[in-house]
Structure formats: structure tokens, C-alpha cells
Coordinates of C-alpha atoms and ligand atoms in Angstrom, one line a residue:
Chain A
X462 CA -15.0 47.5 -38.9
X463 CA -13.1 44.4 -37.9
X464 CA -9.8 45.6 -36.7
X465 CA -9.5 48.6 -34.6
X466 CA -6.1 49.7 -32.9
X467 CA -3.2 49.8 -35.1
X468 CA -0.6 47.4 -33.7
X469 CA 1.6 49.4 -31.2
X470 CA 5.0 50.6 -32.5
X471 CA 7.9 51.8 -30.3
X472 CA 7.2 51.0 -26.4
X473 CA 4.1 48.7 -26.6
X474 CA 1.4 49.3 -24.2
X475 CA -0.4 46.3 -22.8
X476 CA 0.5 43.6 -25.0
X477 CA -0.8 40.5 -23.3
X478 CA -3.8 38.2 -23.4
X479 CA -6.8 40.2 -23.8
X480 CA -9.1 40.6 -20.8
X481 CA -12.8 40.9 -21.1
X482 CA -14.3 44.2 -20.4
X483 CA -16.6 45.4 -18.4
X484 CA -15.2 43.2 -15.6
X485 CA -17.4 40.5 -14.0
X486 CA -18.9 41.4 -10.7
X487 CA -17.1 38.8 -8.4
X488 CA -18.1 38.8 -5.6
X489 CA -21.5 40.8 -6.4
X490 CA -21.5 43.0 -3.4
X491 CA -17.8 43.7 -3.4
X492 CA -15.2 45.8 -5.4
X493 CA -14.5 43.3 -8.3
X494 CA -11.4 40.9 -7.3
X495 CA -9.8 41.6 -10.7
X496 CA -9.2 45.1 -9.6
X497 CA -6.6 44.1 -7.0
X498 CA -3.6 43.3 -9.4
X499 CA -4.7 45.4 -12.3
X500 CA -2.4 48.3 -11.8
X501 CA 0.7 46.2 -12.1
X502 CA 0.6 47.3 -15.6
X503 CA -0.3 51.1 -16.2
X504 CA -2.2 49.8 -19.3
X505 CA -4.1 46.7 -20.0
X506 CA -5.5 45.6 -23.3
X507 CA -9.2 44.6 -23.1
X508 CA -11.8 43.3 -25.3
X509 CA -15.0 45.1 -25.4
X510 CA -18.6 43.4 -25.8
X511 CA -18.4 44.2 -29.5
X512 CA -15.3 42.1 -29.6
X513 CA -13.1 45.2 -30.6
X514 CA -10.3 45.9 -28.2
X515 CA -9.1 49.1 -26.5
X516 CA -6.4 50.2 -24.0
X517 CA -7.5 50.5 -20.5
X518 CA -5.5 52.8 -18.2
X519 CA -5.4 51.6 -14.8
X520 CA -3.4 54.1 -12.5
X521 CA -4.7 57.2 -10.7
X522 CA -2.2 59.5 -11.7
X523 CA -2.5 58.5 -15.4
X524 CA -6.4 58.4 -15.5
X525 CA -6.6 61.8 -13.7
X526 CA -4.2 63.5 -16.1
X527 CA -5.7 61.8 -19.3
X528 CA -9.2 63.1 -18.5
X529 CA -7.7 66.4 -18.9
X530 CA -5.4 65.5 -21.9
X531 CA -6.2 67.3 -25.2
X532 CA -4.4 64.5 -27.0
X533 CA -7.4 62.2 -26.4
X534 CA -10.2 63.2 -28.4
X535 CA -13.9 62.4 -27.5
X536 CA -14.7 62.4 -31.2
X537 CA -15.1 58.6 -31.5
X538 CA -17.3 58.5 -34.6
X539 CA -14.1 58.5 -36.8
X540 CA -13.5 55.4 -38.4
X541 CA -11.1 52.9 -36.6
X542 CA -12.1 53.7 -33.2
X543 CA -13.3 50.6 -31.1
X544 CA -17.0 50.0 -30.8
X545 CA -18.5 49.3 -27.4
X546 CA -21.4 47.5 -28.7
X547 CA -21.5 45.7 -32.0
X548 CA -25.4 46.5 -32.2
X549 CA -25.6 50.1 -31.1
X550 CA -23.8 53.1 -31.6
X551 CA -24.7 54.5 -28.2
X552 CA -23.6 58.1 -27.8
X553 CA -21.3 58.2 -31.0
X554 CA -22.8 61.1 -33.4
X555 CA -20.8 62.1 -36.4
X556 CA -22.9 65.5 -36.3
X557 CA -21.6 66.5 -32.8
X558 CA -18.1 67.9 -32.3
X559 CA -17.3 66.6 -28.5
X560 CA -13.9 68.4 -28.5
X561 CA -13.0 72.0 -27.6
X562 CA -13.8 74.4 -28.9
X563 CA -17.1 73.5 -29.9
X564 CA -17.9 71.1 -26.9
X565 CA -16.7 74.1 -24.6
X566 CA -19.0 76.4 -26.2
X567 CA -22.3 74.3 -25.7
X568 CA -21.3 72.8 -22.4
X569 CA -21.0 76.5 -21.1
X570 CA -24.6 77.1 -21.9
X571 CA -25.6 74.0 -19.6
X572 CA -23.3 74.2 -16.8
X573 CA -24.7 77.4 -15.5
X574 CA -27.8 75.5 -14.6
X575 CA -25.8 73.2 -12.2
X576 CA -24.0 75.5 -9.7
X577 CA -24.0 74.9 -6.0
X578 CA -26.6 77.6 -5.6
X579 CA -29.0 76.5 -8.3
X580 CA -28.6 72.9 -6.8
X581 CA -29.2 73.9 -3.3
X582 CA -32.4 75.7 -4.4
X583 CA -33.5 72.2 -5.7
X584 CA -32.7 70.5 -2.4
X585 CA -36.3 71.3 -0.9
X586 CA -38.0 69.9 -3.9
X587 CA -35.9 66.6 -3.9
X588 CA -36.8 66.3 -0.2
X589 CA -40.4 66.6 -0.9
X590 CA -40.3 64.0 -3.7
X591 CA -38.4 61.6 -1.5
X592 CA -40.9 62.0 1.3
X593 CA -43.8 61.5 -1.0
X594 CA -42.2 58.5 -2.6
X595 CA -41.7 56.9 0.8
X596 CA -45.1 57.7 2.1
X597 CA -46.5 55.8 -1.0
X598 CA -43.9 52.8 -0.4
X599 CA -45.3 52.6 3.3
X600 CA -48.9 52.2 2.0
X601 CA -48.0 49.7 -0.9
X602 CA -47.2 45.9 -1.0
X603 CA -44.3 44.5 1.1
X604 CA -41.7 43.5 0.3
X605 CA -41.1 46.6 -2.0
X606 CA -38.7 46.8 -4.9
X607 CA -36.4 49.8 -3.8
X608 CA -35.4 50.5 -7.4
X609 CA -39.2 50.8 -8.8
X610 CA -40.4 52.5 -5.5
X611 CA -37.6 55.0 -4.9
X612 CA -34.3 54.8 -6.5
X613 CA -35.6 55.4 -10.1
X614 CA -38.7 57.8 -9.4
X615 CA -36.6 60.2 -7.3
X616 CA -34.1 61.4 -10.1
X617 CA -36.6 61.0 -12.9
X618 CA -38.9 63.4 -11.1
X619 CA -35.9 65.8 -10.4
X620 CA -34.6 65.8 -13.9
X621 CA -38.3 66.2 -15.2
X622 CA -38.7 69.4 -13.2
X623 CA -35.4 70.8 -14.1
X624 CA -35.8 70.2 -17.8
X625 CA -39.5 70.7 -17.9
X626 CA -40.3 67.2 -19.1
X627 CA -43.9 66.0 -18.3
X628 CA -43.5 63.3 -15.6
X629 CA -46.4 61.4 -17.1
X630 CA -43.9 60.6 -20.1
X631 CA -41.7 58.6 -17.7
X632 CA -43.1 55.2 -18.9
X633 CA -42.6 56.0 -22.5
X634 CA -39.0 57.7 -22.4
X635 CA -37.7 55.0 -19.7
X636 CA -38.4 52.2 -22.3
X637 CA -36.7 54.2 -25.1
X638 CA -33.8 55.1 -22.9
X639 CA -33.2 51.4 -22.0
X640 CA -33.1 50.5 -25.5
X641 CA -30.7 53.5 -26.1
X642 CA -28.3 52.1 -23.5
X643 CA -28.4 48.6 -24.5
X644 CA -24.9 46.9 -25.1
X645 CA -26.1 43.5 -25.8
X646 CA -29.4 43.1 -24.3
X647 CA -31.4 43.9 -27.4
X648 CA -31.1 43.0 -31.0
X649 CA -29.8 45.9 -33.3
X650 CA -33.3 46.5 -34.9
X651 CA -34.9 47.0 -31.5
X652 CA -32.2 49.3 -30.4
X653 CA -32.7 51.1 -33.7
X654 CA -36.4 51.8 -33.2
X655 CA -35.8 53.0 -29.6
X656 CA -33.0 55.5 -30.7
X657 CA -35.3 56.7 -33.7
X658 CA -38.3 57.0 -31.3
X659 CA -36.5 58.7 -28.6
X660 CA -35.0 61.1 -31.1
X661 CA -38.3 62.0 -32.4
X662 CA -39.9 62.2 -28.9
X663 CA -37.3 64.8 -27.9
X664 CA -37.8 66.9 -31.4
X665 CA -41.6 66.9 -30.5
X666 CA -41.0 67.9 -26.9
X667 CA -38.6 70.8 -28.1
X668 CA -41.3 72.0 -30.8
X669 CA -44.1 71.8 -28.1
X670 CA -41.7 74.2 -25.7
X671 CA -40.9 76.5 -28.4
X672 CA -44.6 77.2 -28.8
X673 CA -45.2 77.5 -25.0
X674 CA -41.8 78.0 -23.3
X675 CA -41.6 77.7 -19.5
X676 CA -38.9 78.3 -17.0
X677 CA -37.2 75.2 -17.3
X678 CA -33.6 74.4 -18.9
X679 CA -35.0 73.2 -22.3
X680 CA -36.9 76.4 -22.5
X681 CA -33.8 78.3 -21.9
X682 CA -31.7 76.3 -24.2
X683 CA -34.3 76.9 -26.9
X684 CA -34.1 80.5 -26.3
X685 CA -30.4 80.6 -26.8
X686 CA -30.6 78.6 -30.0
X687 CA -33.2 80.9 -31.5
X688 CA -31.3 83.8 -30.8
X689 CA -28.1 82.7 -32.3
X690 CA -27.5 79.6 -34.4
X691 CA -23.7 80.0 -33.9
X692 CA -23.8 79.4 -30.2
X693 CA -26.2 76.3 -30.4
X694 CA -27.6 74.8 -33.5
X695 CA -30.8 72.6 -33.7
X696 CA -28.9 69.2 -33.7
X697 CA -26.8 70.2 -30.7
X698 CA -29.8 71.2 -28.9
X699 CA -31.5 68.0 -29.2
X700 CA -28.2 65.8 -28.5
X701 CA -27.7 67.6 -25.3
X702 CA -31.5 67.4 -24.3
X703 CA -31.0 63.6 -25.0
X704 CA -27.8 63.4 -23.0
X705 CA -29.2 65.6 -20.1
X706 CA -32.5 63.4 -19.8
X707 CA -30.4 60.1 -19.9
X708 CA -27.5 60.9 -17.7
X709 CA -29.8 62.9 -15.4
X710 CA -31.6 59.7 -14.0
X711 CA -30.0 56.5 -15.3
X712 CA -26.5 56.8 -13.4
X713 CA -28.1 58.5 -10.3
X714 CA -30.9 55.9 -10.2
X715 CA -28.6 52.9 -10.4
X716 CA -26.2 54.4 -7.7
X717 CA -28.9 55.2 -5.4
X718 CA -30.1 51.6 -5.8
X719 CA -26.9 49.9 -5.6
X720 CA -25.4 52.2 -3.0
X721 CA -28.2 51.5 -0.7
X722 CA -28.2 47.9 -1.5
X723 CA -24.5 47.8 -0.3
X724 CA -25.2 49.6 2.9
X725 CA -28.2 47.1 3.6
X726 CA -26.0 44.2 2.9
X727 CA -23.2 45.7 5.3
X728 CA -25.5 46.3 8.4
X729 CA -22.4 47.3 10.4
X730 CA -22.1 50.4 8.3
X731 CA -25.7 51.0 8.1
X732 CA -25.9 51.0 11.9
X733 CA -23.0 53.7 12.1
X734 CA -24.7 55.8 9.6
X735 CA -28.2 55.3 11.4
X736 CA -26.7 56.5 14.8
X737 CA -25.1 59.6 13.2
X738 CA -26.8 60.9 10.0
X739 CA -24.0 63.5 9.5
X740 CA -21.9 60.6 8.2
X741 CA -24.2 60.5 5.1
X742 CA -22.2 63.0 2.8
X743 CA -18.8 61.1 3.4
X744 CA -20.6 57.7 3.1
X745 CA -22.2 58.7 -0.2
X746 CA -18.7 59.7 -1.6
X747 CA -17.2 56.4 -0.2
X748 CA -20.0 54.4 -2.1
X749 CA -19.3 56.4 -5.2
X750 CA -15.7 55.6 -5.2
X751 CA -16.3 52.0 -5.1
X752 CA -18.3 52.5 -8.5
X753 CA -20.9 49.8 -7.5
X754 CA -23.2 50.5 -10.3
X755 CA -21.1 50.3 -13.5
X756 CA -17.9 50.1 -15.3
X757 CA -16.1 52.8 -17.3
X758 CA -17.1 52.1 -20.8
X759 CA -18.7 55.5 -21.2
X760 CA -15.0 57.0 -21.2
X761 CA -14.1 55.8 -24.7
X762 CA -11.6 58.3 -26.4
X763 CA -9.0 58.3 -29.3
X764 CA -5.4 59.1 -29.0
X765 CA -4.6 61.5 -31.8
X766 CA -0.7 61.6 -30.7
X767 CA 1.4 59.4 -28.9
X768 CA 0.9 59.8 -25.1
X769 CA 3.6 58.7 -22.5
X770 CA 2.3 57.7 -19.1
X771 CA 3.8 58.2 -15.7
X772 CA 5.9 55.2 -15.9
X773 CA 7.1 55.6 -19.4
X774 CA 4.6 53.4 -21.1
X775 CA 3.5 55.1 -24.5
X776 CA -0.1 54.7 -25.7
X777 CA 0.4 54.9 -29.5
X778 CA -1.4 57.3 -31.5
X779 CA -4.4 55.7 -33.1
X780 CA -5.4 53.8 -30.1
X781 CA -8.9 53.4 -28.6
X782 CA -8.7 54.2 -24.9
X783 CA -10.6 53.9 -21.8
X784 CA -9.9 55.5 -18.4
X785 CA -10.5 53.1 -15.7
X786 CA -12.3 54.9 -13.1
X787 CA -12.9 51.8 -11.0
X788 CA -9.2 51.0 -11.2
X789 CA -8.1 54.5 -10.2
X790 CA -10.4 54.7 -7.3
X791 CA -8.8 51.7 -5.6
X792 CA -5.2 52.8 -6.5
X793 CA -3.1 52.1 -3.2
X794 CA -0.9 55.0 -4.3
X795 CA -3.6 57.3 -3.6
X796 CA -6.3 55.7 -1.3
X797 CA -5.0 54.0 2.0
X798 CA -6.8 50.4 2.4
X799 CA -8.7 51.0 -0.9
X800 CA -10.6 47.8 -0.7
X801 CA -12.1 48.7 2.8
X802 CA -15.3 50.8 2.7
X803 CA -14.6 53.6 5.1
X804 CA -17.7 55.8 5.5
X805 CA -15.6 58.5 7.1
X806 CA -13.0 58.7 4.6
X807 CA -12.4 62.6 3.9
X808 CA -9.6 62.6 1.3
X809 CA -11.8 61.0 -1.3
X810 CA -11.0 62.6 -4.7
X811 CA -12.5 59.7 -6.6
X812 CA -12.7 59.6 -10.5
X813 CA -16.3 58.4 -10.5
X814 CA -17.5 61.7 -12.1
X815 CA -14.3 62.0 -14.3
X816 CA -12.2 65.2 -14.2
X817 CA -11.1 67.7 -16.7
X818 CA -13.0 69.4 -19.4
X819 CA -15.8 66.7 -19.5
X820 CA -16.3 66.5 -15.7
X821 CA -19.8 65.3 -15.0
X822 CA -21.9 68.3 -15.6
X823 CA -24.5 66.9 -13.1
X824 CA -22.2 66.0 -10.2
X825 CA -23.4 68.3 -7.5
X826 CA -27.0 67.6 -8.5
X827 CA -26.3 63.7 -8.3
X828 CA -24.3 64.5 -4.8
X829 CA -27.5 66.3 -3.6
X830 CA -29.8 63.7 -4.6
X831 CA -27.8 60.8 -3.1
X832 CA -27.4 62.5 0.1
X833 CA -31.2 63.3 0.5
X834 CA -32.2 59.8 -0.8
X835 CA -30.1 57.9 1.7
X836 CA -30.7 60.3 4.8
X837 CA -34.4 60.2 4.2
X838 CA -34.7 56.6 3.6
X839 CA -32.7 55.7 6.8
X840 CA -34.6 58.4 8.8
X841 CA -38.1 57.2 7.8
X842 CA -37.3 53.4 7.9
X843 CA -34.9 52.6 10.6
X844 CA -35.7 49.0 10.3
X845 CA -35.3 48.8 6.6
X846 CA -33.5 45.5 5.3
X847 CA -33.1 43.4 2.5
X848 CA -35.4 40.5 2.2
X849 CA -33.0 38.2 0.3
X850 CA -29.1 37.6 1.0
X851 CA -27.5 40.7 -0.7
X852 CA -24.8 38.6 -2.2
X853 CA -27.7 36.8 -4.3
X854 CA -28.8 40.1 -5.9
X855 CA -28.8 39.8 -9.6
X856 CA -27.0 42.4 -11.6
X857 CA -28.6 44.4 -14.6
X858 CA -26.2 43.2 -17.3
X859 CA -26.1 43.8 -21.1
X860 CA -26.6 47.6 -20.7
X861 CA -24.7 50.6 -20.0
X862 CA -25.2 50.5 -16.3
X863 CA -24.8 47.5 -14.2
X864 CA -26.8 48.0 -11.0
X865 CA -29.0 45.5 -9.5
X866 CA -32.1 44.4 -11.4
X867 CA -34.3 44.3 -8.1
X868 CA -33.8 45.4 -4.5
X869 CA -36.5 43.7 -2.4
X870 CA -36.9 45.5 1.0
X871 CA -39.2 45.3 3.9
X872 CA -39.0 47.7 7.2
Chain B
X424 CA -15.5 91.2 -6.5
X425 CA -14.0 90.9 -9.9
X426 CA -10.9 88.4 -10.1
X427 CA -8.7 91.7 -10.9
X428 CA -9.8 93.1 -7.6
X429 CA -9.2 89.9 -5.8
X430 CA -5.5 89.9 -7.2
X431 CA -4.9 93.4 -6.3
X432 CA -6.1 92.6 -2.7
X433 CA -4.0 89.3 -2.3
X434 CA -0.9 91.4 -3.2
X435 CA -1.8 94.2 -0.6
X436 CA -2.3 91.8 2.1
X437 CA 1.0 90.1 1.1
X438 CA 2.9 93.3 1.6
X439 CA 1.2 95.0 4.7
X440 CA -1.4 92.7 6.1
X441 CA -1.7 90.3 8.9
X442 CA -1.4 87.4 6.6
X443 CA 2.3 88.0 6.2
X444 CA 3.1 85.4 8.8
X445 CA 1.6 82.6 7.1
X446 CA 1.6 84.0 3.7
X447 CA -1.6 81.8 2.5
X448 CA -2.8 82.8 -0.9
X449 CA -5.6 81.3 -3.1
X450 CA -5.8 81.9 -6.7
X451 CA -8.2 80.1 -9.1
X452 CA -8.4 79.9 -12.9
X453 CA -11.7 80.8 -14.4
X454 CA -10.9 79.6 -17.8
X455 CA -10.1 76.1 -16.8
X456 CA -13.0 75.8 -14.3
X457 CA -15.5 73.0 -15.3
X458 CA -18.1 74.1 -12.9
X459 CA -18.0 71.1 -10.5
X460 CA -19.2 73.4 -7.7
X461 CA -16.9 71.3 -5.3
X462 CA -14.8 74.2 -4.0
X463 CA -17.9 76.1 -3.2
X464 CA -19.3 73.2 -1.1
X465 CA -15.9 72.7 0.4
X466 CA -15.2 76.4 1.4
X467 CA -18.1 78.7 0.7
X468 CA -16.6 81.7 2.4
X469 CA -13.5 81.5 0.2
X470 CA -15.1 80.4 -3.2
X471 CA -17.9 81.4 -5.3
X472 CA -19.3 81.0 -9.0
X473 CA -20.1 83.6 -11.4
X474 CA -23.4 83.6 -13.5
X475 CA -21.9 81.1 -15.8
X476 CA -20.9 79.0 -12.7
X477 CA -17.1 79.6 -13.0
X478 CA -15.1 79.7 -9.9
X479 CA -14.4 83.2 -8.2
X480 CA -12.2 83.8 -5.2
X481 CA -14.0 85.7 -2.5
X482 CA -11.2 85.8 0.0
X483 CA -7.6 85.2 -1.4
X484 CA -6.0 85.3 2.1
X485 CA -8.6 83.2 4.2
X486 CA -8.0 83.0 8.0
X487 CA -6.2 79.9 9.3
X488 CA -9.2 78.2 10.5
X489 CA -10.2 77.6 6.7
X490 CA -6.8 76.6 5.4
X491 CA -7.1 73.1 5.5
X492 CA -10.7 73.0 3.9
X493 CA -8.9 75.4 1.2
X494 CA -6.1 72.9 0.6
X495 CA -8.5 70.2 0.2
X496 CA -10.6 72.1 -2.2
X497 CA -7.5 72.7 -4.2
X498 CA -6.7 69.1 -4.2
X499 CA -10.1 68.0 -5.1
X500 CA -10.6 70.4 -7.9
X501 CA -11.3 68.3 -11.0
X502 CA -9.4 70.5 -13.5
X503 CA -6.8 71.7 -11.1
X504 CA -7.9 75.3 -11.4
X505 CA -7.3 76.1 -8.0
X506 CA -3.7 76.7 -6.5
X507 CA -2.6 77.5 -2.7
X508 CA 0.6 79.3 -2.0
X509 CA 2.2 79.4 1.3
X510 CA 5.2 81.8 1.8
X511 CA 5.4 81.7 -1.9
X512 CA 5.6 78.1 -2.4
X513 CA 2.7 75.9 -4.0
X514 CA 1.5 73.5 -1.4
X515 CA -1.8 72.4 -2.8
X516 CA -2.4 70.6 -5.1
X517 CA 0.9 68.7 -4.9
X518 CA 3.0 70.2 -7.7
X519 CA 4.7 67.0 -8.5
X520 CA 1.4 65.7 -9.6
X521 CA 1.0 68.6 -12.0
X522 CA 1.9 67.0 -15.4
X523 CA -0.5 68.9 -17.6
Ligands
HEM1083 C1 -24.1 59.2 -9.7 C2 -24.3 59.7 -11.1 C3 -23.6 60.1 -11.9 C4 -22.4 59.7 -12.4 C5 -21.5 58.4 -11.7 C6 -21.9 60.4 -13.5 C7 -20.8 60.1 -14.2 C8 -20.0 61.0 -15.3 C9 -19.0 60.7 -15.8 C10 -17.8 59.9 -15.4 C11 -18.7 61.6 -16.8 C12 -17.6 62.0 -17.7 C13 -17.4 61.1 -18.8 C14 -16.0 61.3 -19.8 O1 -15.3 62.2 -19.4 O2 -15.8 60.4 -20.6 C15 -20.1 62.4 -16.9 C16 -20.5 63.4 -17.7 C17 -21.6 63.9 -18.0 N1 -22.7 63.9 -17.0 FE1 -22.8 62.8 -15.4 N2 -23.0 61.2 -13.9 C18 -24.0 61.2 -13.0 C19 -25.0 62.0 -12.9 C20 -25.3 62.9 -13.9 C21 -26.5 63.6 -13.8 C22 -27.5 63.9 -12.7 C23 -26.5 64.5 -14.8 C24 -27.5 65.6 -15.5 C25 -28.4 66.2 -14.9 C26 -25.4 64.3 -15.7 C27 -24.8 64.8 -16.9 C28 -23.7 64.6 -17.5 C29 -23.3 65.2 -18.8 C30 -24.1 66.1 -19.6 C31 -22.1 64.8 -19.2 C32 -21.2 65.1 -20.2 C33 -20.2 66.4 -19.9 C34 -19.2 66.7 -21.1 O3 -19.1 66.0 -21.9 O4 -18.7 67.6 -20.8 N3 -24.6 63.3 -15.0 N4 -20.8 61.9 -15.9
SF4_1084 S1 -13.6 72.7 -7.8 FE1 -12.5 73.5 -9.6 S2 -13.8 73.0 -11.4 FE2 -15.0 72.7 -9.4 S3 -16.0 74.8 -9.5 FE3 -14.3 74.9 -8.3 S4 -12.6 75.7 -9.5 FE4 -14.3 75.1 -10.8

């Protein structure tokens, strides 16, 4: 595939010099500079790591309504849709129908495990995991890497318990998932091996659970599947288990790490939260709003019809479309002083978990984990600090998420 | 309480109940709900989830102390499945932003 979007006819959308996407993290600890002027146009044409181009929607009002718009299909396995990576198909799977009604049917089997009541039942378990990890960190070498000591193992252990995945498999699946999420980091052959091995690992896991089921979500989905093939077929089952395992820790871990790094860099905010831990929930939301851990490349969609935006700009049918959560989240039409980190912000309806029919399944779980992680860390280690200048922390580039590679801390 | 009961009760309070001064009513659409759980966290006395996780309204005419939480829940619902009417006029989410 060389050409991607048919050239726009009618009112042209985003016709200007192409802009690289994801945007560079300049400065590294702040909301990217490029976001300041981005909303002058409702749509910006961007060039992806693959070299393909897509239309990036910039304004809150449009992003929010397009997340719920049926004229944007999530079926990006069709020919002509822009690729994110030239070396990795990522979440594209021609055997999955990610649009309603098929998507709605399967999603409904999963969401019931993520209600407020079910998530709150998991809170004490997340708390115990956080306490144990910090006990181990206190005994370990100093400085510690917050990613490896805390930010990654916490959500990994939680999702393993929820899904019934043996935690000792962590080393294996983390390596495979890293390859699965490579955009430019690994050559295509290595990506291919990781994808195949991950798919096989999940198949073996499902078979093992079929033989000896437990009280976990995978066993529950297997039960549904074996009762009625029309509700969930074997391929869908494995695809969703894969999605839940990956989305279940990669995003949350990157956000725990990057969000905490920002707080440790901004001592003024850190001191306020330490003095009043009841600020943790609004601080967590505010750190989510600044979307410090990655871009919106995962929102790729395909326009099945012309779509007129709020200012009259038309996205032509056939376009590949990205919904910029990070730009919507700093839209001055919605958020007062959007470039200021306000840990007390209450009207904070950010787009970091999306909106509409694909709204993040795990949002309540992620929020709970972020709250537990932040509060427990600050309570246990009031003196915690970065051992290097936060502005020099290296970004994890070349993958789906763009948190920090290492976060050295002492206490 | 089933959604049907909730509707009936809302109408009743509109006619004869004490809420007539404020006329504050909450409705929610189970079918468009995406199970974010945000509304339950915002106002647990007013919203609940059925076994599938879809929104149910426990109290369609909540007391004034909860009104701002309920309006905020309506504004934050990622699928705009919650609507607040005051004296017959939709006050949340902003009807002007309702273009779908
Ligand atoms: C801070 C952490 C997280 C962030 C920022 C995040 C973000 C998102 C976003 C933006 C979407 C929508 C994508 C789109 O519409 O294009 C999404 C979907 C999804 N998320 Fe999350 N997520 C997080 C944590 C989790 C967790 C913990 C889980 C699972 C346990 C999870 C599972 C999913 C699934 C399965 C979907 C697909 C939903 C669908 O297509 O209907 N996520 N996430
Ligand atoms: S906030 Fe909206 S989408 Fe979320 S549970 Fe409530 S009604 Fe459903």
C-alpha cells in the first residue's frame, strides 16, 4: 500500500504541509508545545511512522462527537486505510468485526466484569499488592527504578488475578507484548515472531482453563463461548483475551510511571498532595488529562461517509481518521487554562479513555489502580524524589506507549 | 427498581410530590450506556448498574443536595446516556453540544 487517503473533494480538510505524528515530546515533562496552536484548524493532515497519512481531528467538540459517530468505522483491516507502522499490523485483524452489532455483542460479555461494584471489590487486593511491592522496594537497591519496582508489576498482578493468568508468566508475556506493540522499535521479522508466540501462548492458556476452569474472567468467557458459538466464537475469545491482557497493564503501567514522574518533577504539586491525600483522585484525573504516556495512534478509524465537523470542515468518505485525545484535552473552549496542571480541577471530562461505544472497558479499574498507586507511594515514602533531573528522563519511543524508559527514585 | 418503575415514579413526583418546586428529573438510557461506571462513582444514591453493568436510575428526583453531582454525572457520561431536566428543560448535558 503506497497511497492511503483519496484526495479530498468538496471542502478540503487539512490541506497543508504534513505534520509528523505522534508529536515530539518537547519539552519532555510538559504538554507538547505543538498542541498550543493545533486547534486553529479542525483537522490536520499528519504523517504516521509508516509514512502513510491520516486526518487528525483536533477540537474537543468534534473529537467527542466523532468517538460516538457510526460513520467512523473501527474496521481498519479494509484496504486503503492508513497503517500506523510499516512493520506491524498492531490491532488490525481481518477476522474481527469491531463495529456494531458484532462488537457490541462481545463487548457486553466483558464490560460486566468492570462495573463500579466489581472494581471496588478489587480495591483491597490492589492495596495489598501495592503495599507488598513497596515493602520489597524498601529492601532492595537504591536508587530504585519506579517502573520495574512498582508501576509495571502493580497493574500486571491485578490483571493476572482478574483474568486468571499465572503471574509467573509475566516475564514471557511482557517480552511478547513489547514486540506486539512495536511501531518502529523492532524489525518486522521479530514483530512477527512475538505476535505468533503471543497468539500461541493465549491459545494454550485458554485450553488449560477449558480443562480446569477457575472463577476468573477468561474461564467465564470460555463458559459463554462453549455454551453458544453465536455469542462468542473461538477467534473472538482469543482476540479479546489478548486485548484485555495488553490494555490491562501497558497503559495503566505507563500512566502510573509517567504520572508519578511528573509529580516528582513538580515538587510544588507533590507537596500539596502529600499534605492532603484527598486530592489524589482529582490529581489522577488531571494527570490523565495531560496524557503524558502516549499519543492517540490507537484511535485509527475509517470514514464510511462524508462527515461535516462543527465548523463546516468536511472529512471526506474514505479518509483515515485519528481522534486527538491530547489536543481535545487542552482545548481552551472546554478547559480553563488548559496548559496549567490543576490538581483540584473538578470539571475534567477529558478524552483519555475515549467516549462513545468504544469507551475504555477498563477505565474504572485503571482509575482505581492509579489512585491506590499514587496514594500508597506518597504515604509510604513521603521523602520520595527523582535522583536525576526530571527534564532529562528518556522517553520510551518506537512503541505504542511513550512513557519513560526508567524512573530512578530514592526516598 | 426496574426502569419502568422509575419512570412511573418520576411522573408521580412531578404531579404531586415535593419536587414540584424544583422539578428536577433524571433519565438514563440503558441501551446507549457503555458501562464506564462514572455516574455510579459520582452519585451512588442516584445511579446504579444492572447485572450487565448498564445504568439504572435509583432515584429519578434526587434531593437538592445531590443536584450538582447529578448534573456533573450527566456532563461526564461518555455516551451522553444521562439527561437532567429542570422544570421541563434539559439542563445537562448542554443540549447545544448534542449533535448526535
Ligand atoms: C490509564 C489506563 C488506560 C487508558 C489511558 C486507556 C485508554 C483507552 C482508550 C482511549 C480506548 C478507546 C480507544 C478507541 O476508541 O479508539 C480504550 C479502549 C479499551 N480499553 Fe483501555 N485504557 C486504559 C486501561 C485499560 C485497562 C486497565 C483495560 C482492561 C482491563 C483496558 C481495556 C480496554 C479495552 C478492552 C478497550 C476496547 C474497547 C472497545 O473497543 O469497545 N484499558 N482504552
Ligand atoms: S456514565 Fe454513562 S456510560 Fe457510564 S455507566 Fe453511567 S450512563 Fe453508562
